[in-house]
Amino acid sequence: MFTELGCRCHLNKPGDEQTLQKMIPDKVPNKDVFHGSDDLKNEAHIPSFEKYKELYINSIENPDEFWGGVARDFFWKTKHTGPFLDYNFDVTKGEIFIKCMEGASTNICYNLLDRNVHEKKLADKIAFYWEGNEPGDELTVTYRELLQRVCQFANVLKSQGVRKGDRVSIYMPMVVELVVAMLACVRIGAVHSIVFAGFSAESLCERIVDSQCSLLITADGFYRGDKLINLKLLADEALQKCRDKGFPIERCIMLKHLSKEPEETVGSSSPPAKRSCPDLQVPWNPQVDLCWHTLIQGASDECEPEWCDSEDPLFILYTSGSTGKPKGVLHTVSGYMLYTAATFKLVFDYQPDDIYWCTADIGWITGHSYITYGPLANGASSVLFEGLPTYPDVSRMWEIVDKYGVTKFYTAPTAIRLLMKFGSEPVQKYKRESLKVLGTVGEPINPEAWQWYYNVVGEKRCPVVDTFWQTETGGHVLTPLPAATPMKPGSATFPFFGVVPAILNESGEELEGPSEGYLVFKQPWPGVMRTVYGNHQRFETTYFKKFPGYYVTGDGCRRDKDGYYWITGRIDDMLNVSGHLLSTAEVESALVEHKFVAEAAVVGRPHPVKGESLYCFVTLTDGVVYNNKLEAELKKQVREKIGAIATPDYIQNAPGLPKTRSGKIMRRVLRKIACNDKDMGDITTLADSSVVDHLFQNRCCTAV
Ligand code: PRX
């Protein structure tokens, strides 16, 4: 991949070259920046900033040539005809669409597994080192074994009537079978919809119904640290809710992870978990439930892949929406495959002897793109971790780094800040000599956490790639390249190949030079989402309506005098808690469903570890008295409706909310109250300012 990439720019439109040249500076500063090591530069795919700039311009001017170079490494059943990307990004000119490699057909599972096993001679290479929640709970899976297991399970899915285009919901812990289940769907052209195993039954039900899934795959249970999660119980609750909504699911396949009998380990990809759980109550409905282990017995480990068109749906993944209803982000086959493969290779500077570890959960986009698709497309060996960074102690991450000799390590700022609190000693107990590149994702990283990551974890040897992207973008869009980009702590630096960012002011005008405003993208790249499942209009309204001609990220951004991009955070009604997006409306609607809550307003309050915490204001129905019992009920209500990640940190009884004369809640004012910031700015539009004084006097000072 990429060996063919030269830089032959064929500029068609006068002025293009100038604009592009300006987009990436010729020179980057030497002062106050951090550079990758010389060792890294010697082996890197993109060894210098000049090379990055040259290739970047080529990727924009000659997308067919640039992406054609990436595509050449993959198997295509039929070749594409026409331009590499065909699109309309402007709502005023008609429907938004993005098509990549139209006419081509392929199968991603074939490219991730068969191609690596048969063509690339990687059959015996380890695809995953699985590390369980309990230290010592471990296993390895080679590419050959993964292929066999995926084929076997693909045959199971077929025998259950799953066909190309059908949606399959997956609700599983971080076990190898999760990857097996997702790739089995891909092999037969079914569309997976993975729901993070920390989501509630209600959230799972909502997602199953929205994408009209015909089958659910789950597990009996798992441990998150010390805590036992009875997943099957939640799955059953979700299925009951689906029935109540008139959407019955007839089949649920359950993997025995904790309750496995010894004979069930034969032919299975995992031994029984060390911390087995004989008492686990696994409800079983013979009308609906099927046992994973029984089904795979006798299923053939060969399965012809289903050849899919480039723009066939690949998966749906739900992300929070500002209306409160999650959006089913739809990604399609060819563009997503090429984009995750290319970003993985270049952003982590992947080399064949790397041991890569991304600590995200596959239930989020980071796990989709950078545990499953990107690494497997490159034939990489990865660590797949079921546990927590703090269990059984706060050295766990570094112990795992040494155990497997991890070279490329990718985590979230919230995990870094959490571990930082315990100082450097737990880190320095382990050598971490293997580490070469460190990465972060999910939220802005504060310079202090960046420095700690760089100095203590990486011992000033490893560049930190601060990758900015979204569920919607499919892969990294603003990011340093480890050997090429001088880094500034807290900046996601420059665009990846094929990505053209801009900063707009409120009137939609593009700002040049140092500036701050809305971060938008001017043209599609192969990995961008194609639609909101079942609601194309919502796709257009959410991302393309505010500023016609641009994809609007919803993030604020600053460009400094050196051309570096700095994400300043969400500028819509979205909160980022521990790297996970939540909409304020979603939490508010969970709160008002309680019979004693008349109105609720939720805002973010900065949090030293989680980035943001949830500060909720609730107005109770007449005559109800606020007390600890009610507070506990409200917390429980939100956990049950959404999941533990949305648990309120603060709940304040608010007899009145600050509103404009037209009745609109002034969230700006509530944010100030949550932070105890008396500098209110202009509040002349407030209908009743005494409300604000009351709320200030009765602020919550400690988290609930
Ligand atoms: O606000 C940005 C923040 O996370 C949002 C996307 O969230 P989600 O779709 O859940 O995907 C997270 C993993 C890709 C963005 O709109 N975000 C993500 N990465 C960064 C970031 N903010 C600042 N810097 C980042 N590196």
XYZ file of C-alpha atoms and ligand atoms in Angstrom:
730
model
C 0.000 0.000 0.000
C 1.168 3.502 -0.844
C 4.381 2.422 -2.486
C 2.989 3.651 -5.776
C 2.102 7.058 -4.428
C 4.099 9.720 -6.063
C 3.252 13.358 -6.154
C 2.075 14.288 -9.578
C -0.272 17.207 -9.198
C -2.577 17.886 -12.114
C -4.206 21.136 -11.170
C -7.272 21.965 -13.181
C -8.659 25.107 -11.645
C -6.529 28.208 -11.412
C -6.120 29.215 -7.807
C -6.533 25.657 -6.480
C -2.862 25.204 -5.985
C -2.566 28.457 -4.098
C -5.450 27.669 -1.741
C -4.160 24.215 -1.033
C -0.617 25.402 -0.592
C -1.877 27.850 1.997
C -3.897 25.225 3.828
C -0.794 23.390 4.981
C 2.126 25.654 5.881
C 5.482 25.116 4.176
C 7.281 25.406 7.414
C 6.261 24.353 10.864
C 7.746 25.960 13.949
C 10.745 24.513 15.658
C 10.044 26.124 18.992
C 7.510 24.775 21.512
C 6.814 21.700 19.429
C 7.656 18.034 19.922
C 9.172 15.803 17.260
C 9.134 12.060 16.679
C 12.429 10.261 17.310
C 15.007 9.758 14.553
C 14.529 5.996 14.838
C 10.897 6.432 14.045
C 11.634 8.714 11.099
C 14.007 6.133 9.629
C 11.311 3.510 9.251
C 8.255 5.740 8.818
C 5.888 5.664 5.859
C 5.689 9.452 5.948
C 9.048 10.568 7.336
C 8.830 14.351 7.057
C 6.428 17.270 7.043
C 7.433 18.081 3.460
C 6.465 14.570 2.369
C 3.151 14.909 4.196
C 2.397 18.181 2.453
C 3.341 16.812 -0.947
C 1.116 13.750 -0.521
C -1.679 15.809 1.010
C -1.892 18.065 -2.012
C -1.844 15.058 -4.273
C -4.637 13.402 -2.290
C -6.864 16.427 -2.896
C -5.895 17.151 -6.482
C -5.757 13.555 -7.631
C -8.050 11.508 -5.414
C -8.299 8.769 -8.022
C -4.570 8.363 -8.083
C -4.122 8.665 -4.340
C -6.907 6.300 -3.273
C -6.280 4.084 -6.275
C -2.880 3.414 -4.699
C -4.556 2.362 -1.464
C -7.205 0.284 -3.245
C -4.611 -1.685 -5.252
C -3.691 -3.622 -2.165
C -7.209 -5.014 -1.744
C -9.181 -7.671 -3.564
C -11.995 -6.535 -5.857
C -14.408 -9.004 -7.359
C -15.297 -6.363 -9.936
C -13.464 -3.103 -10.560
C -14.985 0.340 -10.214
C -15.885 2.504 -13.146
C -16.000 6.285 -13.097
C -14.497 8.651 -10.553
C -13.232 7.442 -7.208
C -15.675 9.715 -5.353
C -18.940 11.022 -6.720
C -20.927 13.342 -4.477
C -23.146 16.274 -3.756
C -22.237 18.092 -0.535
C -24.553 21.052 -1.073
C -28.194 20.817 0.059
C -29.158 23.767 -2.094
C -28.217 21.728 -5.180
C -30.268 18.637 -4.348
C -30.021 15.536 -2.222
C -26.767 14.941 -0.370
C -25.004 11.806 -1.545
C -21.523 10.321 -1.411
C -20.511 7.380 -3.542
C -17.087 5.804 -3.497
C -15.822 3.360 -6.131
C -19.203 2.830 -7.749
C -19.386 -0.376 -9.733
C -16.783 -2.180 -7.653
C -17.668 -5.193 -5.561
C -15.751 -6.804 -2.745
C -16.149 -8.331 0.699
C -14.408 -6.755 3.674
C -14.229 -9.986 5.628
C -12.446 -11.560 2.655
C -9.964 -8.686 2.599
C -9.384 -8.768 6.358
C -9.009 -12.524 6.679
C -8.768 -14.668 3.501
C -6.403 -12.229 1.777
C -4.118 -12.156 4.829
C -4.239 -15.934 5.275
C -3.799 -16.941 1.649
C -2.092 -14.112 -0.217
C -0.102 -12.387 2.500
C 0.990 -15.610 4.189
C -0.133 -14.407 7.601
C -2.131 -17.537 8.507
C -0.110 -18.220 11.658
C 0.269 -14.613 12.689
C -1.595 -13.684 15.869
C -4.556 -11.469 15.056
C -5.542 -10.914 18.696
C -3.984 -11.396 22.080
C -7.085 -11.493 24.231
C -6.532 -10.324 27.799
C -9.474 -10.893 30.118
C -10.709 -8.796 32.985
C -8.827 -11.061 35.424
C -5.033 -11.046 35.047
C -3.978 -14.412 33.672
C -7.201 -14.872 31.723
C -5.769 -14.866 28.216
C -5.712 -16.510 24.822
C -4.451 -15.929 21.311
C -6.161 -16.219 17.939
C -4.286 -16.477 14.654
C -5.556 -15.152 11.350
C -6.262 -18.724 10.207
C -8.265 -19.496 13.341
C -10.167 -16.250 13.099
C -11.081 -17.007 9.486
C -12.319 -20.483 10.421
C -14.389 -19.207 13.330
C -15.876 -16.405 11.319
C -16.846 -18.803 8.525
C -18.333 -21.213 11.025
C -20.443 -18.512 12.634
C -21.388 -17.071 9.245
C -22.840 -20.499 8.432
C -24.726 -20.413 11.734
C -26.207 -17.039 10.849
C -27.226 -18.340 7.439
C -28.842 -21.386 9.028
C -30.862 -18.971 11.171
C -32.147 -17.321 8.036
C -29.968 -14.193 8.107
C -29.510 -12.872 4.573
C -27.639 -10.080 2.832
C -28.926 -6.689 3.961
C -30.553 -8.007 7.168
C -29.683 -6.128 10.345
C -28.190 -8.039 13.253
C -27.885 -6.509 16.697
C -24.796 -7.389 18.751
C -24.663 -6.719 22.506
C -21.512 -8.343 23.822
C -18.530 -7.811 26.096
C -14.975 -7.466 24.755
C -14.395 -11.088 23.785
C -13.011 -12.579 20.582
C -16.492 -13.791 19.695
C -17.585 -10.172 19.341
C -15.148 -9.790 16.444
C -16.251 -13.195 15.128
C -19.900 -12.135 15.211
C -19.299 -8.817 13.468
C -17.148 -10.308 10.717
C -19.569 -13.206 10.228
C -22.235 -10.594 9.451
C -19.858 -8.871 7.047
C -19.048 -12.155 5.319
C -22.667 -12.781 4.406
C -23.456 -9.139 3.667
C -25.601 -8.651 6.785
C -25.421 -5.282 8.525
C -24.206 -5.306 12.117
C -25.534 -2.877 14.673
C -23.360 -3.144 17.770
C -24.696 -1.740 21.013
C -22.107 -1.031 23.725
C -22.609 -3.534 26.560
C -22.782 -0.647 29.054
C -26.041 0.596 27.555
C -29.338 -0.151 29.263
C -32.081 -2.537 28.111
C -34.134 0.496 27.040
C -31.297 1.809 24.845
C -30.769 -1.628 23.304
C -34.480 -1.944 22.558
C -34.614 1.510 20.972
C -31.710 0.614 18.665
C -33.103 -2.821 17.739
C -36.458 -1.322 16.804
C -34.980 1.631 14.904
C -32.821 -0.567 12.680
C -35.411 -3.392 12.568
C -32.904 -6.094 13.519
C -33.950 -9.675 12.926
C -31.591 -11.304 15.412
C -29.731 -10.459 18.617
C -26.345 -11.855 19.615
C -25.370 -11.512 23.254
C -23.517 -13.228 26.103
C -24.479 -14.545 29.511
C -22.498 -11.987 31.449
C -19.117 -10.492 32.177
C -17.132 -8.760 34.851
C -16.222 -5.112 34.592
C -13.557 -4.958 37.275
C -15.256 -6.379 40.348
C -18.745 -5.820 39.089
C -20.735 -8.632 37.549
C -22.919 -7.571 34.626
C -25.706 -9.997 33.852
C -25.975 -9.115 30.190
C -28.514 -11.780 29.280
C -30.933 -10.387 31.840
C -30.638 -6.961 30.206
C -30.943 -8.473 26.724
C -34.131 -10.274 27.765
C -35.540 -7.099 29.223
C -34.781 -5.342 25.936
C -36.484 -8.076 23.923
C -39.562 -7.846 26.142
C -39.656 -4.092 25.536
C -39.375 -4.778 21.783
C -42.383 -7.124 22.009
C -44.304 -4.468 23.917
C -43.582 -2.065 21.097
C -44.919 -4.556 18.571
C -41.515 -5.568 17.279
C -40.877 -9.141 18.378
C -37.429 -10.624 17.749
C -37.629 -14.343 17.258
C -34.027 -15.354 17.842
C -31.348 -14.504 20.360
C -27.964 -16.262 20.243
C -26.187 -16.307 23.587
C -22.489 -16.932 24.093
C -21.580 -18.579 27.363
C -18.673 -16.503 28.551
C -18.862 -16.923 32.308
C -21.020 -19.996 32.661
C -19.272 -22.210 30.131
C -18.913 -25.943 30.879
C -15.523 -27.540 30.101
C -16.895 -29.534 27.134
C -18.191 -26.327 25.590
C -14.649 -25.018 25.242
C -13.907 -27.593 22.531
C -13.891 -25.855 19.175
C -14.552 -22.564 20.888
C -12.277 -19.598 20.663
C -12.108 -19.006 24.375
C -11.509 -21.140 27.420
C -13.867 -20.618 30.325
C -13.102 -17.331 32.018
C -10.817 -17.813 35.023
C -13.359 -16.075 37.107
C -16.213 -18.341 36.081
C -19.542 -17.746 37.616
C -21.518 -20.917 38.293
C -24.261 -19.027 40.133
C -24.973 -16.677 37.262
C -28.715 -16.621 36.740
C -29.146 -16.956 32.994
C -32.785 -16.694 32.023
C -33.622 -18.970 29.118
C -36.579 -18.887 26.784
C -36.482 -21.978 24.533
C -38.808 -20.279 22.046
C -36.234 -17.586 21.354
C -32.839 -18.425 22.860
C -30.128 -20.358 21.087
C -26.763 -21.370 22.505
C -23.705 -20.178 20.537
C -21.731 -23.315 21.454
C -24.452 -25.722 20.362
C -24.958 -23.898 17.087
C -21.327 -23.907 16.005
C -20.972 -27.622 16.587
C -21.061 -29.234 13.198
C -21.147 -25.899 11.325
C -18.662 -25.915 8.454
C -15.643 -23.631 8.773
C -15.805 -22.734 5.111
C -18.190 -20.101 3.816
C -18.133 -18.380 0.449
C -18.168 -14.594 0.971
C -21.105 -12.593 -0.315
C -19.781 -10.062 -2.835
C -21.098 -6.641 -1.975
C -21.320 -3.439 -3.971
C -19.144 -0.564 -2.817
C -22.080 1.361 -1.467
C -23.889 -1.554 0.170
C -24.430 -0.902 3.887
C -21.693 -2.276 6.133
C -22.853 -1.348 9.617
C -25.033 0.944 11.666
C -23.700 2.502 14.845
C -25.824 4.760 16.995
C -24.573 8.079 18.258
C -26.336 10.701 20.351
C -28.480 13.219 18.536
C -29.358 16.677 19.753
C -33.083 15.872 19.668
C -32.472 13.116 22.197
C -33.154 10.282 19.757
C -29.917 8.499 18.796
C -28.938 8.567 15.128
C -28.111 5.345 13.307
C -24.913 6.335 11.516
C -24.572 4.211 8.387
C -21.203 3.317 6.881
C -20.747 1.477 3.616
C -18.325 -1.092 2.273
C -15.446 0.155 0.110
C -14.824 3.691 1.339
C -14.841 2.687 4.990
C -12.473 -0.212 4.336
C -9.931 1.937 2.495
C -10.158 4.809 4.935
C -9.741 2.772 8.126
C -6.906 0.795 6.526
C -5.063 3.931 5.388
C -5.519 5.914 8.596
C -4.461 2.954 10.731
C -1.348 2.434 8.659
C -0.222 6.052 8.490
C -1.431 7.553 11.762
C 0.101 4.787 13.880
C 2.875 4.288 11.338
C 2.052 0.606 11.372
C 4.949 -1.801 10.780
C 4.577 -5.577 10.392
C 6.264 -6.386 13.707
C 4.096 -4.012 15.723
C 1.962 -5.095 18.637
C -0.860 -2.629 18.684
C -3.308 -1.913 21.479
C -6.399 0.258 21.385
C -8.126 0.337 24.777
C -11.543 1.397 23.453
C -14.573 -0.868 23.498
C -15.719 -2.273 20.144
C -19.172 -0.946 21.040
C -17.924 2.528 20.070
C -16.640 3.715 16.690
C -13.014 3.714 17.901
C -13.276 -0.016 18.483
C -14.978 -0.617 15.133
C -12.381 1.295 13.115
C -9.225 0.764 15.146
C -9.638 -2.629 16.814
C -11.397 -4.547 14.076
C -11.317 -3.023 10.607
C -8.108 -0.943 10.339
C -5.745 -3.338 12.143
C -7.061 -6.508 10.469
C -6.950 -4.865 7.036
C -3.236 -4.327 7.640
C -2.613 -7.833 9.007
C -1.709 -6.426 12.430
C -1.405 -8.192 15.786
C -3.493 -6.441 18.443
C -4.304 -6.729 22.099
C -8.034 -7.100 22.798
C -8.667 -6.125 26.405
C -11.797 -6.965 28.333
C -10.955 -5.197 31.583
C -10.472 -1.799 33.151
C -7.356 0.394 33.488
C -7.766 0.385 37.278
C -8.427 -3.293 37.897
C -6.985 -5.032 39.841
C -4.781 -1.973 40.243
C -3.784 1.182 38.430
C -0.699 -0.438 36.848
C -2.768 -2.811 34.737
C -2.240 -0.983 31.433
C 1.527 -0.871 31.775
C 1.684 -4.458 32.912
C -0.127 -5.416 29.695
C 2.176 -3.188 27.621
C 5.200 -5.099 28.953
C 3.518 -8.487 28.801
C 2.854 -8.282 25.058
C 5.571 -5.805 24.079
C 3.026 -3.241 22.876
C 4.568 -0.811 20.372
C 1.598 1.386 19.423
C -0.840 2.361 22.155
C -4.128 4.211 21.686
C -6.329 5.423 24.547
C -8.594 8.263 25.705
C -7.725 11.480 27.565
C -10.134 10.485 30.328
C -8.090 7.324 31.033
C -4.872 9.349 30.999
C -6.268 11.883 33.459
C -7.573 9.108 35.694
C -4.178 7.374 35.848
C -2.313 10.657 36.187
C -3.970 11.145 39.568
C -1.965 8.208 40.922
C 1.368 9.698 39.910
C 4.218 8.152 37.966
C 5.104 5.309 40.336
C 2.480 2.801 39.059
C 3.682 3.529 35.513
C 7.371 3.265 36.310
C 6.914 -0.145 37.909
C 6.926 -1.391 34.325
C 9.523 -0.803 31.628
C 7.408 0.175 28.608
C 10.526 -0.029 26.435
C 8.568 -1.422 23.508
C 6.370 1.682 23.105
C 6.946 3.754 19.966
C 3.780 5.744 19.295
C 1.052 6.899 21.684
C -2.394 8.012 20.579
C -5.450 9.700 22.057
C -9.038 10.077 20.931
C -12.484 11.069 22.081
C -12.177 14.571 23.502
C -9.779 17.466 23.673
C -6.682 16.518 25.642
C -5.549 19.212 28.049
C -1.848 20.081 27.655
C -1.091 18.891 31.198
C -2.417 15.392 30.469
C -0.620 15.424 27.096
C 2.668 16.263 28.804
C 2.214 13.535 31.398
C 1.424 10.989 28.674
C 4.429 12.107 26.652
C 6.925 12.507 29.528
C 5.948 9.745 31.929
C 4.323 7.043 29.804
C 6.357 7.564 26.631
C 9.502 8.840 28.369
C 9.832 11.635 25.788
C 10.540 9.010 23.152
C 7.089 8.482 21.668
C 5.119 11.000 19.646
C 1.519 11.487 20.775
C -0.998 11.421 17.948
C -4.044 13.407 19.063
C -6.613 12.096 16.606
C -9.768 14.120 16.074
C -12.681 12.307 14.484
C -16.283 11.218 15.009
C -18.581 8.221 14.622
C -19.727 10.014 11.483
C -16.272 10.502 9.951
C -15.450 6.770 10.093
C -11.777 7.435 10.792
C -9.260 10.103 11.769
C -9.767 13.431 10.010
C -7.440 15.813 11.855
C -4.325 14.162 13.200
C -0.562 14.343 13.392
C 1.474 11.697 11.577
C 3.981 10.435 14.134
C 7.247 10.964 12.244
C 6.145 13.873 10.091
C 4.157 16.343 12.169
C 5.774 18.439 14.912
C 3.281 18.201 17.767
C 1.793 20.875 19.963
C 0.235 19.499 23.154
C -3.551 19.720 22.813
C -3.697 20.267 19.057
C -4.989 17.677 16.591
C -2.659 19.521 14.147
C -3.497 19.015 10.426
C -5.931 17.180 8.135
C -5.466 13.589 7.042
C -5.156 12.876 3.314
C -8.280 13.690 1.333
C -9.774 15.853 4.104
C -10.316 19.587 3.563
C -11.218 21.465 6.761
C -12.388 25.049 7.080
C -13.387 27.326 9.914
C -16.595 29.324 9.450
C -18.000 32.271 11.337
C -21.651 32.511 12.380
C -22.559 33.892 8.940
C -20.988 30.918 7.222
C -17.978 32.784 5.874
C -14.697 30.928 5.661
C -12.079 32.411 7.938
C -8.471 32.510 6.905
C -5.322 32.493 9.001
C -5.531 32.487 12.788
C -9.231 32.278 13.645
C -11.891 30.525 15.664
C -15.336 29.262 14.699
C -17.236 26.237 13.424
C -15.197 23.301 12.191
C -16.527 22.082 8.842
C -15.288 19.949 5.959
C -15.538 21.065 2.370
C -15.652 17.755 0.558
C -16.163 14.097 1.416
C -13.448 11.527 2.070
C -13.977 7.788 1.568
C -14.855 7.008 5.202
C -17.548 9.615 5.835
C -21.010 8.322 6.810
C -23.567 8.017 4.031
C -26.867 8.548 5.821
C -28.771 8.267 9.064
C -30.355 4.846 8.849
C -33.971 5.200 7.770
C -33.900 8.994 7.899
C -31.906 10.668 5.142
C -33.580 13.964 5.872
C -32.199 13.952 9.400
C -28.744 13.337 7.920
C -29.092 16.391 5.690
C -30.553 18.577 8.422
C -28.010 17.633 11.075
C -24.837 17.942 9.048
C -25.485 19.994 5.911
C -28.237 22.506 6.515
C -26.625 25.101 8.754
C -23.900 25.914 6.239
C -24.829 24.698 2.735
C -21.872 23.185 0.912
C -20.141 21.972 4.064
C -20.247 19.004 6.439
C -20.711 20.571 9.885
C -18.972 18.676 12.694
C -20.735 20.377 15.618
C -17.331 21.176 17.118
C -15.710 24.520 17.668
C -12.168 24.963 16.440
C -9.309 27.422 16.524
C -6.496 27.742 13.990
C -3.307 29.274 15.343
C -0.726 31.397 13.550
C 1.157 28.268 12.455
C -1.954 26.753 10.859
C -2.492 24.156 13.627
C -6.088 23.152 14.412
C -7.255 23.063 18.049
C -10.653 21.549 18.843
C -12.400 23.692 21.433
C -15.308 21.300 22.136
C -18.926 20.826 21.114
C -20.956 23.838 20.169
C -24.298 22.095 20.054
C -26.394 20.582 22.855
C -24.031 17.698 23.226
C -21.881 16.766 26.206
C -18.697 14.754 26.125
C -18.443 12.623 29.253
C -15.333 10.436 29.393
C -15.030 10.640 25.631
C -18.636 9.623 25.027
C -21.158 11.953 23.507
C -24.479 12.422 25.245
C -27.210 14.781 24.237
C -28.659 17.005 26.947
C -32.122 16.311 25.510
C -31.655 12.559 25.962
C -30.869 12.931 29.676
C -33.620 15.527 30.145
C -36.237 13.266 28.637
C -35.125 10.406 30.919
C -35.548 12.725 33.933
C -38.954 14.086 32.998
C -40.292 10.573 32.601
C -40.232 10.413 36.404
C -43.702 11.215 37.684
C -42.439 13.868 40.108
C -40.413 15.828 37.555
C -42.187 18.605 35.691
C -39.200 19.991 33.806
C -35.481 19.288 33.525
C -32.464 21.024 32.035
C -29.044 19.434 31.801
C -25.721 21.163 31.209
C -22.068 20.180 31.303
C -19.742 21.161 34.125
C -15.978 20.718 33.629
C -14.609 17.639 35.383
C -10.925 16.964 36.034
C -11.044 13.327 34.878
C -14.170 12.865 32.763
C -13.781 16.105 30.822
C -17.375 17.024 31.498
C -19.854 15.932 34.145
C -23.658 16.092 34.060
C -25.261 18.863 36.105
C -29.043 18.459 36.102
C -31.654 21.005 37.170
C -35.081 19.542 37.937
C -38.336 21.335 38.593
C -40.667 19.105 40.577
C -44.407 18.803 40.235
C -46.436 20.865 42.692
C -46.342 19.734 46.291
C -43.447 17.262 45.888
C -40.545 17.663 48.297
C -37.008 17.043 47.084
C -35.076 14.551 49.208
C -32.301 11.939 49.010
C -34.709 9.180 48.097
C -35.993 11.097 45.104
C -32.442 11.961 44.076
C -31.486 8.273 44.122
C -34.603 7.422 42.101
C -33.735 10.028 39.475
C -30.195 8.705 39.116
C -31.536 5.179 38.757
C -34.066 6.357 36.205
C -31.367 7.806 33.951
C -29.173 4.719 34.307
C -32.079 2.499 33.333
C -33.144 4.636 30.398
C -29.713 5.269 28.915
C -26.954 3.468 30.811
C -24.363 4.033 33.499
C -22.379 6.520 31.371
C -25.265 8.991 31.645
C -25.593 8.874 35.444
C -26.057 12.463 36.698
C -23.177 13.847 38.751
C -25.191 16.698 40.234
C -28.936 17.127 40.603
C -30.281 20.468 41.792
C -33.845 21.083 42.798
C -34.873 24.100 40.701
C -38.271 25.559 41.588
C -37.807 27.810 38.566
C -35.508 27.727 35.516
C -33.992 30.802 33.869
C -36.084 31.439 30.768
C -36.421 34.083 28.135
C -39.716 35.918 27.842
C -40.657 33.552 25.070
C -40.104 30.625 27.436
C -36.787 29.279 26.120
C -34.481 27.866 28.792
C -31.230 29.856 28.921
C -28.668 27.072 29.128
C -25.845 29.557 28.991
C -27.031 30.855 32.368
C -27.395 27.343 33.767
C -23.823 26.529 32.739
C -22.636 29.554 34.711
C -24.611 28.422 37.767
C -23.227 24.890 37.491
C -19.687 26.307 37.483
C -20.442 28.963 40.124
C -19.310 31.607 37.668
C -21.016 34.892 38.522
C -19.792 36.601 35.385
C -23.149 36.227 33.639
C -22.732 38.444 30.600
C -25.887 39.909 29.098
C -28.986 38.564 30.864
C -31.424 41.261 29.873
C -33.549 38.721 28.003
C -34.256 36.833 31.249
C -37.935 36.851 32.178
C -37.297 36.632 35.942
C -33.803 37.255 37.283
C -34.698 36.249 40.863
C -34.676 32.643 39.608
C -30.949 32.940 38.982
C -30.203 34.232 42.487
C -32.152 31.366 43.990
C -30.305 28.799 41.895
C -26.919 30.282 42.809
C -27.788 30.169 46.507
C -28.829 26.533 46.321
C -26.078 25.171 44.055
C -24.918 21.581 44.468
C -21.334 21.694 45.644
C -20.710 17.983 45.837
C -21.489 15.320 43.323
C -24.447 13.085 44.141
O -16.315 16.609 20.101
C -15.453 15.792 19.366
C -14.864 14.739 20.290
O -15.706 13.619 20.185
C -16.753 13.869 19.238
C -17.088 12.619 18.494
O -17.598 11.682 19.368
P -17.927 10.226 18.877
O -18.735 10.272 17.639
O -18.489 9.486 20.039
O -16.532 9.598 18.496
C -15.522 9.545 19.436
C -14.352 8.771 18.877
C -13.911 9.149 17.544
C -16.202 14.953 18.365
O -17.219 15.643 17.683
N -13.491 14.352 19.902
C -13.103 13.190 19.361
N -11.756 13.161 19.226
C -11.287 14.355 19.675
C -12.395 15.112 20.089
N -12.254 16.370 20.556
C -11.008 16.879 20.614
N -9.902 16.203 20.239
C -9.990 14.941 19.771
N -8.884 14.282 19.430
